[in-house]
Amino acid sequence: MSALHVCIEGIGFWSPGWPDWDAARRGLRGEAKADPAVVKPLPTLLAAAERRRAPLPVLLACEIAAQACAAAGHAPDTLPSVFAATHGDLVITDYMCRTLATAPRELSPIRFHNSVHNAPAGYWTIAANCHAGSTSISSWHSTFAIALFEAAVQALADDTPVLLAAYDTESPGPLGDVSPSTTQFGVAMVIAPPNGRSSTLRMELQALQELTRAADPLPAEFAALAMNNPMAAQSLPVLAIMASAESGKLRIQAGKQSSLDLEFNA
């Protein structure tokens, strides 16, 4: 296929200890340490009552999405979006499985409502009063690559900036053995067509190639994060290149039969 050329106009980031992209970028450069006071995302876009009852993936997705929009200078109600999670909300899935197995009449309608994969996208579009289209994606450990590609295709096809939000939270109980995750992590980007500008990122999807373009080692705190969260593992090598503010190349897996070649321009 032909290569795609896009610009990354803004980035949002949240994980325990790292409240935004500025902090994470300095951490990825080895210039900062995690802040132990940062323990839970608190998206101000959601009303206080919504923040109290919304599940963690919703809080995380809305926080990083709002950060990316602000960094890019776009109003949240103007952007189509792509939301992506490796496994969705496994805390609620675990709760529903346990309740159905023991006391099915006690299943909470509200928690069932929040179990669907596009719940974070729904909360976001309602809170932002956004009527633009939204896509929710899950593709196991290729989720970030597929979501990045999807957002770029939409941006170029429709000639408009697209919001990408990718996130994962903990996976408890027996589900933790299938999809291990012990912490929260999220990253968001506003991806736009160049429209006369020099592109930030060139990407090319092709038949699966050996992942010969190995990522540079991550700082210890981020290496641990990558080991404990699938979305962090998928995206942190990409973010490390972006944090360096240098040109670089990376190949990431995008499914069983394809890989995604990325080339970053400083």
mmCIF file of C-alpha atoms in Angstrom:
data_model
loop_
_atom_site.group_PDB
_atom_site.id
_atom_site.type_symbol
_atom_site.label_atom_id
_atom_site.label_comp_id
_atom_site.label_asym_id
_atom_site.label_seq_id
_atom_site.Cartn_x
_atom_site.Cartn_y
_atom_site.Cartn_z
ATOM 1 C CA MET A 1 0.000 0.000 0.000
ATOM 2 C CA SER A 2 1.017 3.645 -0.316
ATOM 3 C CA ALA A 3 2.564 5.243 2.735
ATOM 4 C CA LEU A 4 0.436 7.550 4.876
ATOM 5 C CA HIS A 5 1.824 10.924 5.941
ATOM 6 C CA VAL A 6 0.218 12.667 8.926
ATOM 7 C CA CYS A 7 0.924 15.283 11.578
ATOM 8 C CA ILE A 8 0.562 14.680 15.308
ATOM 9 C CA GLU A 9 -0.816 17.959 16.600
ATOM 10 C CA GLY A 10 -1.177 17.186 20.313
ATOM 11 C CA ILE A 11 -0.626 14.389 22.841
ATOM 12 C CA GLY A 12 -2.324 13.443 26.102
ATOM 13 C CA PHE A 13 -0.873 11.001 28.632
ATOM 14 C CA TRP A 14 -1.790 9.566 32.016
ATOM 15 C CA SER A 15 -0.476 6.783 34.218
ATOM 16 C CA PRO A 16 0.130 6.615 37.966
ATOM 17 C CA GLY A 17 2.977 9.020 38.650
ATOM 18 C CA TRP A 18 2.752 10.681 35.232
ATOM 19 C CA PRO A 19 -0.135 13.173 34.951
ATOM 20 C CA ASP A 20 0.438 14.435 31.391
ATOM 21 C CA TRP A 21 2.627 14.262 28.307
ATOM 22 C CA ASP A 22 5.022 16.947 29.491
ATOM 23 C CA ALA A 23 5.880 14.922 32.599
ATOM 24 C CA ALA A 24 6.053 11.641 30.676
ATOM 25 C CA ARG A 25 8.220 13.149 27.943
ATOM 26 C CA ARG A 26 10.740 14.340 30.536
ATOM 27 C CA GLY A 27 10.599 10.918 32.184
ATOM 28 C CA LEU A 28 11.233 9.112 28.904
ATOM 29 C CA ARG A 29 14.288 11.332 28.428
ATOM 30 C CA GLY A 30 15.537 10.407 31.885
ATOM 31 C CA GLU A 31 14.999 13.959 33.137
ATOM 32 C CA ALA A 32 12.192 13.341 35.680
ATOM 33 C CA LYS A 33 10.832 10.768 38.124
ATOM 34 C CA ALA A 34 7.259 9.678 38.717
ATOM 35 C CA ASP A 35 5.160 11.769 41.105
ATOM 36 C CA PRO A 36 3.712 9.437 43.786
ATOM 37 C CA ALA A 37 0.852 11.897 44.399
ATOM 38 C CA VAL A 38 -0.626 11.140 40.951
ATOM 39 C CA VAL A 39 -2.881 8.143 41.632
ATOM 40 C CA LYS A 40 -6.180 8.610 39.745
ATOM 41 C CA PRO A 41 -7.273 10.485 36.615
ATOM 42 C CA LEU A 42 -9.786 13.262 37.348
ATOM 43 C CA PRO A 43 -11.126 14.554 34.025
ATOM 44 C CA THR A 44 -12.670 17.970 34.544
ATOM 45 C CA LEU A 45 -14.719 17.587 31.358
ATOM 46 C CA LEU A 46 -17.000 15.190 33.260
ATOM 47 C CA ALA A 47 -19.407 16.650 35.804
ATOM 48 C CA ALA A 48 -18.617 15.813 39.441
ATOM 49 C CA ALA A 49 -21.498 13.336 39.664
ATOM 50 C CA GLU A 50 -20.316 11.563 36.501
ATOM 51 C CA ARG A 51 -16.739 11.392 37.816
ATOM 52 C CA ARG A 52 -17.951 9.700 41.003
ATOM 53 C CA ARG A 53 -19.840 6.917 39.248
ATOM 54 C CA ALA A 54 -17.867 6.471 36.017
ATOM 55 C CA PRO A 55 -15.589 3.408 35.841
ATOM 56 C CA LEU A 56 -11.832 3.878 35.622
ATOM 57 C CA PRO A 57 -11.493 3.321 31.832
ATOM 58 C CA VAL A 58 -13.954 6.184 31.285
ATOM 59 C CA LEU A 59 -12.036 8.512 33.614
ATOM 60 C CA LEU A 60 -8.749 7.582 31.958
ATOM 61 C CA ALA A 61 -10.006 7.919 28.384
ATOM 62 C CA CYS A 62 -11.696 11.274 29.034
ATOM 63 C CA GLU A 63 -8.608 12.661 30.779
ATOM 64 C CA ILE A 64 -6.141 11.818 27.997
ATOM 65 C CA ALA A 65 -8.580 12.832 25.258
ATOM 66 C CA ALA A 66 -9.116 16.262 26.821
ATOM 67 C CA GLN A 67 -5.366 16.735 27.214
ATOM 68 C CA ALA A 68 -4.721 15.912 23.546
ATOM 69 C CA CYS A 69 -7.436 18.290 22.350
ATOM 70 C CA ALA A 70 -6.059 21.098 24.512
ATOM 71 C CA ALA A 71 -2.494 20.479 23.334
ATOM 72 C CA ALA A 72 -3.619 20.528 19.700
ATOM 73 C CA GLY A 73 -5.778 23.609 20.142
ATOM 74 C CA HIS A 74 -8.992 21.881 19.024
ATOM 75 C CA ALA A 75 -12.347 22.125 20.789
ATOM 76 C CA PRO A 76 -13.402 18.665 22.054
ATOM 77 C CA ASP A 77 -16.775 18.901 20.299
ATOM 78 C CA THR A 78 -15.217 19.214 16.832
ATOM 79 C CA LEU A 79 -13.208 16.010 16.372
ATOM 80 C CA PRO A 80 -14.176 12.543 15.165
ATOM 81 C CA SER A 81 -12.545 9.952 17.383
ATOM 82 C CA VAL A 82 -11.031 6.497 17.635
ATOM 83 C CA PHE A 83 -11.079 4.883 21.094
ATOM 84 C CA ALA A 84 -9.036 1.736 21.681
ATOM 85 C CA ALA A 85 -8.478 -0.746 24.505
ATOM 86 C CA THR A 86 -6.774 -4.123 24.461
ATOM 87 C CA HIS A 87 -9.377 -5.838 26.611
ATOM 88 C CA GLY A 88 -11.997 -3.278 27.647
ATOM 89 C CA ASP A 89 -13.135 -2.972 31.265
ATOM 90 C CA LEU A 90 -12.205 -6.326 32.780
ATOM 91 C CA VAL A 91 -13.072 -5.133 36.292
ATOM 92 C CA ILE A 92 -16.719 -4.917 35.263
ATOM 93 C CA THR A 93 -16.466 -8.088 33.161
ATOM 94 C CA ASP A 94 -15.097 -9.973 36.177
ATOM 95 C CA TYR A 95 -17.890 -8.583 38.359
ATOM 96 C CA MET A 96 -20.578 -9.607 35.871
ATOM 97 C CA CYS A 97 -19.191 -13.132 35.453
ATOM 98 C CA ARG A 98 -18.995 -13.651 39.230
ATOM 99 C CA THR A 99 -22.481 -12.223 39.786
ATOM 100 C CA LEU A 100 -24.062 -14.275 37.003
ATOM 101 C CA ALA A 101 -22.449 -17.398 38.429
ATOM 102 C CA THR A 102 -23.628 -16.802 41.999
ATOM 103 C CA ALA A 103 -26.563 -14.368 42.179
ATOM 104 C CA PRO A 104 -27.718 -13.390 38.662
ATOM 105 C CA ARG A 105 -30.741 -11.394 39.903
ATOM 106 C CA GLU A 106 -28.354 -9.005 41.655
ATOM 107 C CA LEU A 107 -26.596 -7.876 38.456
ATOM 108 C CA SER A 108 -26.380 -4.073 38.405
ATOM 109 C CA PRO A 109 -27.965 -2.480 35.299
ATOM 110 C CA ILE A 110 -25.600 0.494 35.609
ATOM 111 C CA ARG A 111 -22.482 -1.669 35.719
ATOM 112 C CA PHE A 112 -23.816 -3.753 32.819
ATOM 113 C CA HIS A 113 -24.349 -0.515 30.874
ATOM 114 C CA ASN A 114 -20.710 0.446 31.490
ATOM 115 C CA SER A 115 -19.391 -2.949 30.368
ATOM 116 C CA VAL A 116 -19.755 -2.338 26.628
ATOM 117 C CA HIS A 117 -16.529 -1.626 24.759
ATOM 118 C CA ASN A 118 -17.601 1.814 23.524
ATOM 119 C CA ALA A 119 -18.683 3.110 26.956
ATOM 120 C CA PRO A 120 -15.674 5.482 27.231
ATOM 121 C CA ALA A 121 -16.400 6.867 23.761
ATOM 122 C CA GLY A 122 -20.032 7.367 24.752
ATOM 123 C CA TYR A 123 -19.145 9.243 27.936
ATOM 124 C CA TRP A 124 -16.663 11.381 25.984
ATOM 125 C CA THR A 125 -19.040 12.369 23.196
ATOM 126 C CA ILE A 126 -21.823 13.218 25.668
ATOM 127 C CA ALA A 127 -19.547 15.232 27.972
ATOM 128 C CA ALA A 128 -17.923 17.050 25.050
ATOM 129 C CA ASN A 129 -21.265 17.522 23.247
ATOM 130 C CA CYS A 130 -19.553 16.027 20.215
ATOM 131 C CA HIS A 131 -21.704 14.809 17.313
ATOM 132 C CA ALA A 132 -18.781 13.682 15.131
ATOM 133 C CA GLY A 133 -18.374 9.991 14.395
ATOM 134 C CA SER A 134 -16.597 7.688 16.864
ATOM 135 C CA THR A 135 -15.017 4.259 16.374
ATOM 136 C CA SER A 136 -14.099 1.839 19.190
ATOM 137 C CA ILE A 137 -11.399 -0.757 18.518
ATOM 138 C CA SER A 138 -9.972 -3.853 20.184
ATOM 139 C CA SER A 139 -7.322 -5.997 18.525
ATOM 140 C CA TRP A 140 -5.512 -7.775 21.375
ATOM 141 C CA HIS A 141 -1.822 -6.842 21.515
ATOM 142 C CA SER A 142 -1.971 -5.077 18.157
ATOM 143 C CA THR A 143 -4.664 -2.661 19.343
ATOM 144 C CA PHE A 144 -2.466 0.452 19.417
ATOM 145 C CA ALA A 145 -1.050 -0.175 15.928
ATOM 146 C CA ILE A 146 -4.489 -0.813 14.428
ATOM 147 C CA ALA A 147 -5.996 2.229 16.165
ATOM 148 C CA LEU A 148 -3.133 4.471 15.036
ATOM 149 C CA PHE A 149 -3.574 3.269 11.474
ATOM 150 C CA GLU A 150 -7.358 3.699 11.625
ATOM 151 C CA ALA A 151 -7.049 7.270 12.902
ATOM 152 C CA ALA A 152 -4.557 8.145 10.159
ATOM 153 C CA VAL A 153 -6.757 6.645 7.448
ATOM 154 C CA GLN A 154 -9.786 8.585 8.698
ATOM 155 C CA ALA A 155 -7.813 11.827 8.942
ATOM 156 C CA LEU A 156 -6.558 11.552 5.371
ATOM 157 C CA ALA A 157 -9.784 10.203 3.868
ATOM 158 C CA ASP A 158 -11.941 12.926 5.412
ATOM 159 C CA ASP A 159 -9.263 15.652 5.426
ATOM 160 C CA THR A 160 -9.852 16.424 9.081
ATOM 161 C CA PRO A 161 -8.043 15.988 12.416
ATOM 162 C CA VAL A 162 -8.986 12.824 14.318
ATOM 163 C CA LEU A 163 -8.696 12.173 18.045
ATOM 164 C CA LEU A 164 -7.114 8.843 19.033
ATOM 165 C CA ALA A 165 -7.402 7.649 22.665
ATOM 166 C CA ALA A 166 -5.807 4.324 23.680
ATOM 167 C CA TYR A 167 -5.925 2.984 27.244
ATOM 168 C CA ASP A 168 -5.959 -0.095 29.469
ATOM 169 C CA THR A 169 -6.697 -0.647 33.159
ATOM 170 C CA GLU A 170 -6.270 -3.583 35.545
ATOM 171 C CA SER A 171 -7.505 -7.079 34.796
ATOM 172 C CA PRO A 172 -8.618 -8.820 38.040
ATOM 173 C CA GLY A 173 -9.448 -12.391 38.956
ATOM 174 C CA PRO A 174 -9.165 -15.253 36.468
ATOM 175 C CA LEU A 175 -9.202 -12.772 33.563
ATOM 176 C CA GLY A 176 -5.838 -11.511 34.776
ATOM 177 C CA ASP A 177 -4.298 -14.831 33.750
ATOM 178 C CA VAL A 178 -5.584 -14.381 30.200
ATOM 179 C CA SER A 179 -4.857 -10.674 29.743
ATOM 180 C CA PRO A 180 -2.441 -9.592 32.499
ATOM 181 C CA SER A 181 -2.543 -5.931 33.528
ATOM 182 C CA THR A 182 -1.838 -4.527 36.981
ATOM 183 C CA THR A 183 -1.919 -0.760 36.438
ATOM 184 C CA GLN A 184 -3.534 2.007 34.380
ATOM 185 C CA PHE A 185 -2.102 3.643 31.282
ATOM 186 C CA GLY A 186 -3.476 5.871 28.551
ATOM 187 C CA VAL A 187 -2.211 7.931 25.642
ATOM 188 C CA ALA A 188 -4.129 10.144 23.222
ATOM 189 C CA MET A 189 -3.141 11.951 20.042
ATOM 190 C CA VAL A 190 -4.742 14.349 17.615
ATOM 191 C CA ILE A 191 -3.738 13.102 14.157
ATOM 192 C CA ALA A 192 -4.221 15.418 11.188
ATOM 193 C CA PRO A 193 -3.497 15.571 7.454
ATOM 194 C CA PRO A 194 -0.375 17.625 6.656
ATOM 195 C CA ASN A 195 -2.177 20.090 4.361
ATOM 196 C CA GLY A 196 1.052 21.681 3.185
ATOM 197 C CA ARG A 197 3.019 21.118 6.411
ATOM 198 C CA SER A 198 5.937 18.747 6.834
ATOM 199 C CA SER A 199 4.519 15.493 8.187
ATOM 200 C CA THR A 200 5.406 14.307 11.689
ATOM 201 C CA LEU A 201 4.855 10.641 10.977
ATOM 202 C CA ARG A 202 5.039 8.377 7.944
ATOM 203 C CA MET A 203 3.426 4.945 8.284
ATOM 204 C CA GLU A 204 3.104 1.979 5.981
ATOM 205 C CA LEU A 205 1.055 -1.174 6.577
ATOM 206 C CA GLN A 206 2.425 -4.281 4.895
ATOM 207 C CA ALA A 207 2.529 -8.064 5.069
ATOM 208 C CA LEU A 208 4.065 -9.207 8.348
ATOM 209 C CA GLN A 209 7.787 -8.512 8.462
ATOM 210 C CA GLU A 210 10.295 -9.474 11.122
ATOM 211 C CA LEU A 211 10.333 -6.850 13.850
ATOM 212 C CA THR A 212 13.970 -6.059 13.111
ATOM 213 C CA ARG A 213 13.788 -2.385 14.039
ATOM 214 C CA ALA A 214 14.080 -2.942 17.773
ATOM 215 C CA ALA A 215 13.088 -0.144 20.082
ATOM 216 C CA ASP A 216 15.711 1.442 22.304
ATOM 217 C CA PRO A 217 15.550 0.384 25.980
ATOM 218 C CA LEU A 218 13.062 2.362 28.068
ATOM 219 C CA PRO A 219 13.967 4.056 31.375
ATOM 220 C CA ALA A 220 13.381 1.685 34.288
ATOM 221 C CA GLU A 221 10.076 3.187 35.443
ATOM 222 C CA PHE A 222 8.618 3.000 31.936
ATOM 223 C CA ALA A 223 10.027 -0.482 31.325
ATOM 224 C CA ALA A 224 8.129 -1.614 34.423
ATOM 225 C CA LEU A 225 5.005 0.134 33.162
ATOM 226 C CA ALA A 226 5.311 -1.669 29.820
ATOM 227 C CA MET A 227 5.564 -5.009 31.630
ATOM 228 C CA ASN A 228 2.417 -4.332 33.654
ATOM 229 C CA ASN A 229 0.022 -2.858 31.085
ATOM 230 C CA PRO A 230 -0.565 -4.110 27.523
ATOM 231 C CA MET A 231 -1.291 -0.686 26.006
ATOM 232 C CA ALA A 232 1.865 0.707 27.584
ATOM 233 C CA ALA A 233 3.854 -2.169 26.092
ATOM 234 C CA GLN A 234 2.429 -1.430 22.649
ATOM 235 C CA SER A 235 2.782 2.339 22.635
ATOM 236 C CA LEU A 236 5.735 3.329 24.836
ATOM 237 C CA PRO A 237 8.418 2.459 22.241
ATOM 238 C CA VAL A 238 6.601 4.809 19.845
ATOM 239 C CA LEU A 239 6.282 7.525 22.490
ATOM 240 C CA ALA A 240 9.961 7.212 23.416
ATOM 241 C CA ILE A 241 10.954 8.194 19.877
ATOM 242 C CA MET A 242 8.545 11.117 19.959
ATOM 243 C CA ALA A 243 9.877 12.233 23.348
ATOM 244 C CA SER A 244 13.430 12.290 22.014
ATOM 245 C CA ALA A 245 12.481 14.966 19.437
ATOM 246 C CA GLU A 246 14.742 13.149 16.984
ATOM 247 C CA SER A 247 14.005 11.312 13.758
ATOM 248 C CA GLY A 248 13.586 7.574 14.107
ATOM 249 C CA LYS A 249 12.121 4.389 12.676
ATOM 250 C CA LEU A 250 10.204 1.575 14.306
ATOM 251 C CA ARG A 251 8.280 -1.487 13.133
ATOM 252 C CA ILE A 252 5.371 -2.695 15.260
ATOM 253 C CA GLN A 253 3.080 -5.672 14.808
ATOM 254 C CA ALA A 254 -0.401 -4.889 13.506
ATOM 255 C CA GLY A 255 -2.137 -8.248 13.699
ATOM 256 C CA LYS A 256 -1.154 -11.795 12.833
ATOM 257 C CA GLN A 257 -0.572 -11.052 9.162
ATOM 258 C CA SER A 258 0.715 -7.484 9.039
ATOM 259 C CA SER A 259 3.170 -5.013 10.508
ATOM 260 C CA LEU A 260 3.235 -1.227 10.620
ATOM 261 C CA ASP A 261 6.403 0.633 9.696
ATOM 262 C CA LEU A 262 6.675 4.022 11.390
ATOM 263 C CA GLU A 263 9.085 6.791 10.470
ATOM 264 C CA PHE A 264 9.212 9.926 12.616
ATOM 265 C CA ASN A 265 10.493 13.276 11.379
ATOM 266 C CA ALA A 266 12.073 15.600 13.939
#
